[in-house]
């Protein structure tokens, strides 16, 4: 089956985007894979900081890699937003097909240097590497604006870091729950002119639908999605407890939330095809 990196490169030069969904348990991972199979689309299962606090990367790698083995479509296992080199090194050898070193808050020269060392190790194991320049703010942490990606810095990290994908800040915001933001396509176009690797947009749950459709026609090859699925799952689980106050069985309580999560994932995947 084709490597997920090859498919993201392909998506960046066509009018499609490969979705990367944050996962926090095997139920979500299986539901997302089922949705991808229904849509006949590649997908990434992403392990973010929160998920790593709950379970070590070795366990995530083994769990998700086993799910990938039986998938009928290409599925990548992605380490998201990691600043710890030792964690990245462990992820490289335990089932992850891509890793993200997030040096967005470092000086550019230091970001490039560390990315270069990560790339050297990852190449030996056929693992793709994502970096970030500019900072995408987190709404739930009260961060405002972030640092928009400077095209010249994007060019420098692409040319000198050797990375496979570059995450950019062009108006997108992490973890938006009650509003949408507009993408600055002028900045994105300037980045595209000087950066040849596929671009990545984080915070897709907070982007307007018309902007998502427009992003499909750019060099964006991957889009990260988390909040939209967490909201669907959480709201459905809350209803289960309210409707069935005496219920205690995890399997029965999770059945409807997981079904709704799968349907939302399917809807979002189809919207990026």
mmCIF file of C-alpha atoms in Angstrom:
data_model
loop_
_atom_site.group_PDB
_atom_site.id
_atom_site.type_symbol
_atom_site.label_atom_id
_atom_site.label_comp_id
_atom_site.label_asym_id
_atom_site.label_seq_id
_atom_site.Cartn_x
_atom_site.Cartn_y
_atom_site.Cartn_z
ATOM 1 C CA UNK A 1 0.000 0.000 0.000
ATOM 2 C CA UNK A 2 1.273 3.493 -0.810
ATOM 3 C CA UNK A 3 3.096 5.467 1.892
ATOM 4 C CA UNK A 4 1.026 8.272 3.371
ATOM 5 C CA UNK A 5 3.749 10.797 2.497
ATOM 6 C CA UNK A 6 3.375 10.021 -1.198
ATOM 7 C CA UNK A 7 -0.373 10.591 -0.938
ATOM 8 C CA UNK A 8 0.064 13.932 0.843
ATOM 9 C CA UNK A 9 2.489 15.067 -1.868
ATOM 10 C CA UNK A 10 -0.106 14.043 -4.432
ATOM 11 C CA UNK A 11 -2.882 15.865 -2.565
ATOM 12 C CA UNK A 12 -0.806 19.065 -2.457
ATOM 13 C CA UNK A 13 -0.708 19.145 -6.260
ATOM 14 C CA UNK A 14 -4.388 18.264 -6.743
ATOM 15 C CA UNK A 15 -7.675 19.549 -5.373
ATOM 16 C CA UNK A 16 -7.776 17.238 -2.367
ATOM 17 C CA UNK A 17 -6.456 17.294 1.205
ATOM 18 C CA UNK A 18 -5.566 14.300 3.388
ATOM 19 C CA UNK A 19 -7.229 14.626 6.821
ATOM 20 C CA UNK A 20 -5.381 13.928 10.048
ATOM 21 C CA UNK A 21 -7.691 13.222 12.996
ATOM 22 C CA UNK A 22 -6.639 13.327 16.639
ATOM 23 C CA UNK A 23 -7.449 10.069 18.409
ATOM 24 C CA UNK A 24 -7.768 9.362 22.131
ATOM 25 C CA UNK A 25 -8.754 5.688 22.144
ATOM 26 C CA UNK A 26 -9.122 2.631 19.963
ATOM 27 C CA UNK A 27 -12.855 3.229 19.476
ATOM 28 C CA UNK A 28 -12.179 6.557 17.757
ATOM 29 C CA UNK A 29 -9.330 5.138 15.699
ATOM 30 C CA UNK A 30 -11.466 2.283 14.396
ATOM 31 C CA UNK A 31 -14.387 4.618 13.658
ATOM 32 C CA UNK A 32 -12.150 6.992 11.680
ATOM 33 C CA UNK A 33 -10.682 4.120 9.674
ATOM 34 C CA UNK A 34 -14.189 2.827 8.905
ATOM 35 C CA UNK A 35 -15.157 6.318 7.712
ATOM 36 C CA UNK A 36 -12.043 6.502 5.521
ATOM 37 C CA UNK A 37 -12.805 3.083 4.046
ATOM 38 C CA UNK A 38 -16.365 4.152 3.224
ATOM 39 C CA UNK A 39 -15.008 7.254 1.484
ATOM 40 C CA UNK A 40 -12.091 5.320 -0.088
ATOM 41 C CA UNK A 41 -9.732 7.986 1.205
ATOM 42 C CA UNK A 42 -6.346 7.979 2.946
ATOM 43 C CA UNK A 43 -6.287 9.303 6.494
ATOM 44 C CA UNK A 44 -3.901 9.890 9.394
ATOM 45 C CA UNK A 45 -4.468 8.921 13.019
ATOM 46 C CA UNK A 46 -2.723 11.613 15.076
ATOM 47 C CA UNK A 47 -1.477 11.365 18.649
ATOM 48 C CA UNK A 48 -1.313 14.807 20.244
ATOM 49 C CA UNK A 49 0.121 16.022 23.542
ATOM 50 C CA UNK A 50 -3.024 15.203 25.503
ATOM 51 C CA UNK A 51 -3.142 11.655 24.204
ATOM 52 C CA UNK A 52 0.551 11.181 25.027
ATOM 53 C CA UNK A 53 -0.066 12.222 28.613
ATOM 54 C CA UNK A 54 -2.529 9.356 28.902
ATOM 55 C CA UNK A 55 -0.463 6.649 27.217
ATOM 56 C CA UNK A 56 3.155 6.259 26.127
ATOM 57 C CA UNK A 57 4.071 6.499 22.442
ATOM 58 C CA UNK A 58 5.151 2.849 22.452
ATOM 59 C CA UNK A 59 1.605 1.795 23.358
ATOM 60 C CA UNK A 60 0.027 4.217 20.889
ATOM 61 C CA UNK A 61 2.339 2.992 18.159
ATOM 62 C CA UNK A 62 1.541 -0.670 18.771
ATOM 63 C CA UNK A 63 -2.212 -0.037 19.024
ATOM 64 C CA UNK A 64 -2.552 2.165 15.948
ATOM 65 C CA UNK A 65 -0.111 0.190 13.808
ATOM 66 C CA UNK A 66 -2.181 -2.941 14.421
ATOM 67 C CA UNK A 67 -5.312 -1.097 13.267
ATOM 68 C CA UNK A 68 -3.498 0.149 10.157
ATOM 69 C CA UNK A 69 -2.507 -3.393 9.194
ATOM 70 C CA UNK A 70 -6.108 -4.419 8.595
ATOM 71 C CA UNK A 71 -7.270 -1.168 6.963
ATOM 72 C CA UNK A 72 -8.488 -1.275 3.369
ATOM 73 C CA UNK A 73 -7.138 2.228 2.641
ATOM 74 C CA UNK A 74 -3.765 3.871 3.362
ATOM 75 C CA UNK A 75 -3.639 5.010 6.989
ATOM 76 C CA UNK A 76 -0.767 6.911 8.578
ATOM 77 C CA UNK A 77 0.120 7.047 12.270
ATOM 78 C CA UNK A 78 1.279 10.557 13.141
ATOM 79 C CA UNK A 79 3.032 12.036 16.197
ATOM 80 C CA UNK A 80 1.627 15.554 16.467
ATOM 81 C CA UNK A 81 3.111 18.713 18.038
ATOM 82 C CA UNK A 82 6.091 17.177 19.797
ATOM 83 C CA UNK A 83 8.942 19.230 21.278
ATOM 84 C CA UNK A 84 10.736 16.377 23.075
ATOM 85 C CA UNK A 85 13.456 14.805 20.928
ATOM 86 C CA UNK A 86 13.540 11.642 23.049
ATOM 87 C CA UNK A 87 9.810 11.096 22.451
ATOM 88 C CA UNK A 88 10.307 11.562 18.706
ATOM 89 C CA UNK A 89 13.178 9.065 18.710
ATOM 90 C CA UNK A 90 10.992 6.525 20.477
ATOM 91 C CA UNK A 91 8.117 7.140 18.056
ATOM 92 C CA UNK A 92 10.396 6.566 15.062
ATOM 93 C CA UNK A 93 10.874 2.929 16.001
ATOM 94 C CA UNK A 94 7.449 1.931 17.326
ATOM 95 C CA UNK A 95 4.993 2.184 14.443
ATOM 96 C CA UNK A 96 4.616 5.881 13.618
ATOM 97 C CA UNK A 97 4.780 6.712 9.903
ATOM 98 C CA UNK A 98 5.284 10.449 10.452
ATOM 99 C CA UNK A 99 6.388 12.745 13.266
ATOM 100 C CA UNK A 100 6.078 16.468 13.883
ATOM 101 C CA UNK A 101 8.833 18.366 15.601
ATOM 102 C CA UNK A 102 7.250 21.620 16.750
ATOM 103 C CA UNK A 103 10.004 24.191 16.980
ATOM 104 C CA UNK A 104 7.681 27.062 16.135
ATOM 105 C CA UNK A 105 8.515 28.969 19.324
ATOM 106 C CA UNK A 106 12.274 28.672 18.827
ATOM 107 C CA UNK A 107 14.553 31.019 16.884
ATOM 108 C CA UNK A 108 14.446 30.048 13.210
ATOM 109 C CA UNK A 109 18.073 28.857 13.093
ATOM 110 C CA UNK A 110 17.515 26.521 16.060
ATOM 111 C CA UNK A 111 14.252 25.228 14.586
ATOM 112 C CA UNK A 112 16.016 24.434 11.301
ATOM 113 C CA UNK A 113 18.947 22.751 13.044
ATOM 114 C CA UNK A 114 16.781 20.426 15.143
ATOM 115 C CA UNK A 115 14.482 19.629 12.219
ATOM 116 C CA UNK A 116 17.561 18.653 10.209
ATOM 117 C CA UNK A 117 18.714 16.190 12.871
ATOM 118 C CA UNK A 118 15.220 14.668 13.158
ATOM 119 C CA UNK A 119 15.051 14.280 9.369
ATOM 120 C CA UNK A 120 18.401 12.463 9.322
ATOM 121 C CA UNK A 121 17.132 9.833 11.752
ATOM 122 C CA UNK A 122 13.664 9.584 10.186
ATOM 123 C CA UNK A 123 14.999 8.996 6.667
ATOM 124 C CA UNK A 124 16.667 5.778 7.804
ATOM 125 C CA UNK A 125 13.270 4.419 8.862
ATOM 126 C CA UNK A 126 11.105 5.802 6.031
ATOM 127 C CA UNK A 127 9.260 8.122 8.428
ATOM 128 C CA UNK A 128 8.020 11.508 7.180
ATOM 129 C CA UNK A 129 8.786 14.689 9.142
ATOM 130 C CA UNK A 130 6.562 17.721 9.670
ATOM 131 C CA UNK A 131 7.786 21.053 10.996
ATOM 132 C CA UNK A 132 6.146 24.378 11.780
ATOM 133 C CA UNK A 133 7.152 27.983 11.299
ATOM 134 C CA UNK A 134 4.985 30.746 12.687
ATOM 135 C CA UNK A 135 2.734 29.783 15.599
ATOM 136 C CA UNK A 136 -0.902 28.683 15.438
ATOM 137 C CA UNK A 137 -2.599 29.944 18.651
ATOM 138 C CA UNK A 138 -4.736 27.838 21.001
ATOM 139 C CA UNK A 139 -8.141 29.394 21.676
ATOM 140 C CA UNK A 140 -8.700 27.447 24.919
ATOM 141 C CA UNK A 141 -5.440 28.855 26.316
ATOM 142 C CA UNK A 142 -6.492 32.414 25.600
ATOM 143 C CA UNK A 143 -3.839 32.889 22.930
ATOM 144 C CA UNK A 144 -4.706 35.593 20.398
ATOM 145 C CA UNK A 145 -3.390 35.940 16.877
ATOM 146 C CA UNK A 146 -0.247 33.843 17.112
ATOM 147 C CA UNK A 147 2.669 34.667 14.838
ATOM 148 C CA UNK A 148 1.725 34.582 11.174
ATOM 149 C CA UNK A 149 4.157 32.554 9.076
ATOM 150 C CA UNK A 150 6.735 34.749 7.360
ATOM 151 C CA UNK A 151 7.207 33.494 3.773
ATOM 152 C CA UNK A 152 10.976 34.044 3.873
ATOM 153 C CA UNK A 153 11.211 31.881 7.002
ATOM 154 C CA UNK A 154 9.081 29.200 5.350
ATOM 155 C CA UNK A 155 11.493 29.213 2.416
ATOM 156 C CA UNK A 156 14.494 28.905 4.724
ATOM 157 C CA UNK A 157 13.148 25.943 6.688
ATOM 158 C CA UNK A 158 12.041 24.156 3.504
ATOM 159 C CA UNK A 159 15.427 24.613 1.839
ATOM 160 C CA UNK A 160 17.626 23.921 4.864
ATOM 161 C CA UNK A 161 15.601 21.653 7.140
ATOM 162 C CA UNK A 162 14.872 18.871 4.671
ATOM 163 C CA UNK A 163 11.374 18.302 6.076
ATOM 164 C CA UNK A 164 8.515 16.644 4.205
ATOM 165 C CA UNK A 165 5.587 18.864 5.279
ATOM 166 C CA UNK A 166 5.388 22.357 6.720
ATOM 167 C CA UNK A 167 2.642 23.541 9.088
ATOM 168 C CA UNK A 168 1.852 27.225 8.643
ATOM 169 C CA UNK A 169 -0.002 29.948 10.530
ATOM 170 C CA UNK A 170 -2.244 31.892 8.164
ATOM 171 C CA UNK A 171 -5.163 32.857 10.411
ATOM 172 C CA UNK A 172 -6.002 29.338 11.618
ATOM 173 C CA UNK A 173 -6.548 28.719 15.346
ATOM 174 C CA UNK A 174 -6.474 25.508 17.426
ATOM 175 C CA UNK A 175 -9.522 24.297 19.389
ATOM 176 C CA UNK A 176 -12.172 26.754 18.277
ATOM 177 C CA UNK A 177 -15.606 25.651 19.482
ATOM 178 C CA UNK A 178 -18.006 28.532 18.885
ATOM 179 C CA UNK A 179 -16.716 30.633 16.001
ATOM 180 C CA UNK A 180 -14.928 30.474 12.661
ATOM 181 C CA UNK A 181 -11.874 32.326 11.425
ATOM 182 C CA UNK A 182 -10.839 33.477 7.955
ATOM 183 C CA UNK A 183 -7.683 32.230 6.224
ATOM 184 C CA UNK A 184 -5.272 34.897 4.944
ATOM 185 C CA UNK A 185 -4.880 33.639 1.390
ATOM 186 C CA UNK A 186 -2.533 36.475 0.456
ATOM 187 C CA UNK A 187 0.035 35.218 2.971
ATOM 188 C CA UNK A 188 -0.597 31.604 1.979
ATOM 189 C CA UNK A 189 0.009 32.422 -1.697
ATOM 190 C CA UNK A 190 3.312 34.091 -0.851
ATOM 191 C CA UNK A 191 4.340 30.986 1.111
ATOM 192 C CA UNK A 192 3.404 28.740 -1.818
ATOM 193 C CA UNK A 193 5.599 30.778 -4.136
ATOM 194 C CA UNK A 194 8.747 30.027 -2.124
ATOM 195 C CA UNK A 195 8.035 26.657 -0.475
ATOM 196 C CA UNK A 196 7.742 23.465 -2.526
ATOM 197 C CA UNK A 197 6.824 20.901 0.170
ATOM 198 C CA UNK A 198 3.175 20.159 1.021
ATOM 199 C CA UNK A 199 1.714 22.604 3.521
ATOM 200 C CA UNK A 200 -0.294 21.642 6.601
ATOM 201 C CA UNK A 201 -3.188 23.524 8.173
ATOM 202 C CA UNK A 202 -3.876 22.936 11.870
ATOM 203 C CA UNK A 203 -7.114 23.964 13.572
ATOM 204 C CA UNK A 204 -9.421 22.912 10.742
ATOM 205 C CA UNK A 205 -12.476 22.754 13.020
ATOM 206 C CA UNK A 206 -12.465 26.557 13.208
ATOM 207 C CA UNK A 207 -12.125 27.295 9.486
ATOM 208 C CA UNK A 208 -15.048 28.483 7.377
ATOM 209 C CA UNK A 209 -16.384 25.947 4.880
ATOM 210 C CA UNK A 210 -15.805 28.252 1.913
ATOM 211 C CA UNK A 211 -12.171 28.657 2.963
ATOM 212 C CA UNK A 212 -11.732 24.881 3.268
ATOM 213 C CA UNK A 213 -12.976 24.462 -0.281
ATOM 214 C CA UNK A 214 -10.572 27.161 -1.435
ATOM 215 C CA UNK A 215 -7.694 25.527 0.465
ATOM 216 C CA UNK A 216 -8.209 22.395 -1.626
ATOM 217 C CA UNK A 217 -6.934 24.387 -4.609
ATOM 218 C CA UNK A 218 -3.702 25.381 -2.840
ATOM 219 C CA UNK A 219 -0.546 23.445 -1.914
ATOM 220 C CA UNK A 220 -2.098 22.311 1.368
ATOM 221 C CA UNK A 221 -1.742 18.530 1.450
ATOM 222 C CA UNK A 222 -2.783 17.742 5.029
ATOM 223 C CA UNK A 223 -5.313 19.242 7.410
ATOM 224 C CA UNK A 224 -5.492 18.497 11.141
ATOM 225 C CA UNK A 225 -8.904 17.982 12.729
ATOM 226 C CA UNK A 226 -9.636 17.346 16.389
ATOM 227 C CA UNK A 227 -12.196 19.587 18.066
ATOM 228 C CA UNK A 228 -15.049 18.818 15.660
ATOM 229 C CA UNK A 229 -14.915 15.109 16.510
ATOM 230 C CA UNK A 230 -14.426 15.685 20.219
ATOM 231 C CA UNK A 231 -17.521 17.901 20.307
ATOM 232 C CA UNK A 232 -19.684 15.304 18.553
ATOM 233 C CA UNK A 233 -18.443 12.521 20.814
ATOM 234 C CA UNK A 234 -18.793 14.556 24.024
ATOM 235 C CA UNK A 235 -22.260 15.885 23.248
ATOM 236 C CA UNK A 236 -23.523 12.419 22.319
ATOM 237 C CA UNK A 237 -22.008 10.817 25.424
ATOM 238 C CA UNK A 238 -23.623 13.503 27.597
ATOM 239 C CA UNK A 239 -27.020 12.629 26.088
ATOM 240 C CA UNK A 240 -26.424 8.941 26.796
ATOM 241 C CA UNK A 241 -25.874 9.621 30.487
ATOM 242 C CA UNK A 242 -28.901 11.919 30.683
ATOM 243 C CA UNK A 243 -31.155 9.458 28.841
ATOM 244 C CA UNK A 244 -29.859 6.401 30.697
ATOM 245 C CA UNK A 245 -28.919 7.602 34.218
ATOM 246 C CA UNK A 246 -28.486 4.073 35.530
ATOM 247 C CA UNK A 247 -26.237 2.897 32.685
ATOM 248 C CA UNK A 248 -22.671 1.945 33.578
ATOM 249 C CA UNK A 249 -21.441 -0.320 30.794
ATOM 250 C CA UNK A 250 -18.767 1.355 28.670
ATOM 251 C CA UNK A 251 -19.667 -0.591 25.529
ATOM 252 C CA UNK A 252 -23.315 0.455 25.589
ATOM 253 C CA UNK A 253 -22.560 4.061 26.578
ATOM 254 C CA UNK A 254 -19.992 4.471 23.803
ATOM 255 C CA UNK A 255 -22.024 2.829 21.024
ATOM 256 C CA UNK A 256 -23.967 5.912 19.872
ATOM 257 C CA UNK A 257 -21.160 8.455 20.443
ATOM 258 C CA UNK A 258 -18.775 6.324 18.360
ATOM 259 C CA UNK A 259 -21.389 5.946 15.617
ATOM 260 C CA UNK A 260 -21.887 9.715 15.494
ATOM 261 C CA UNK A 261 -18.151 10.294 15.499
ATOM 262 C CA UNK A 262 -17.788 7.975 12.507
ATOM 263 C CA UNK A 263 -20.501 9.843 10.620
ATOM 264 C CA UNK A 264 -18.843 13.199 11.363
ATOM 265 C CA UNK A 265 -15.469 11.869 10.266
ATOM 266 C CA UNK A 266 -17.019 10.572 7.047
ATOM 267 C CA UNK A 267 -18.612 13.967 6.381
ATOM 268 C CA UNK A 268 -15.321 15.780 6.967
ATOM 269 C CA UNK A 269 -13.314 13.337 4.840
ATOM 270 C CA UNK A 270 -15.745 13.694 1.942
ATOM 271 C CA UNK A 271 -15.511 17.483 2.240
ATOM 272 C CA UNK A 272 -11.760 17.308 1.590
ATOM 273 C CA UNK A 273 -11.974 15.008 -1.439
#
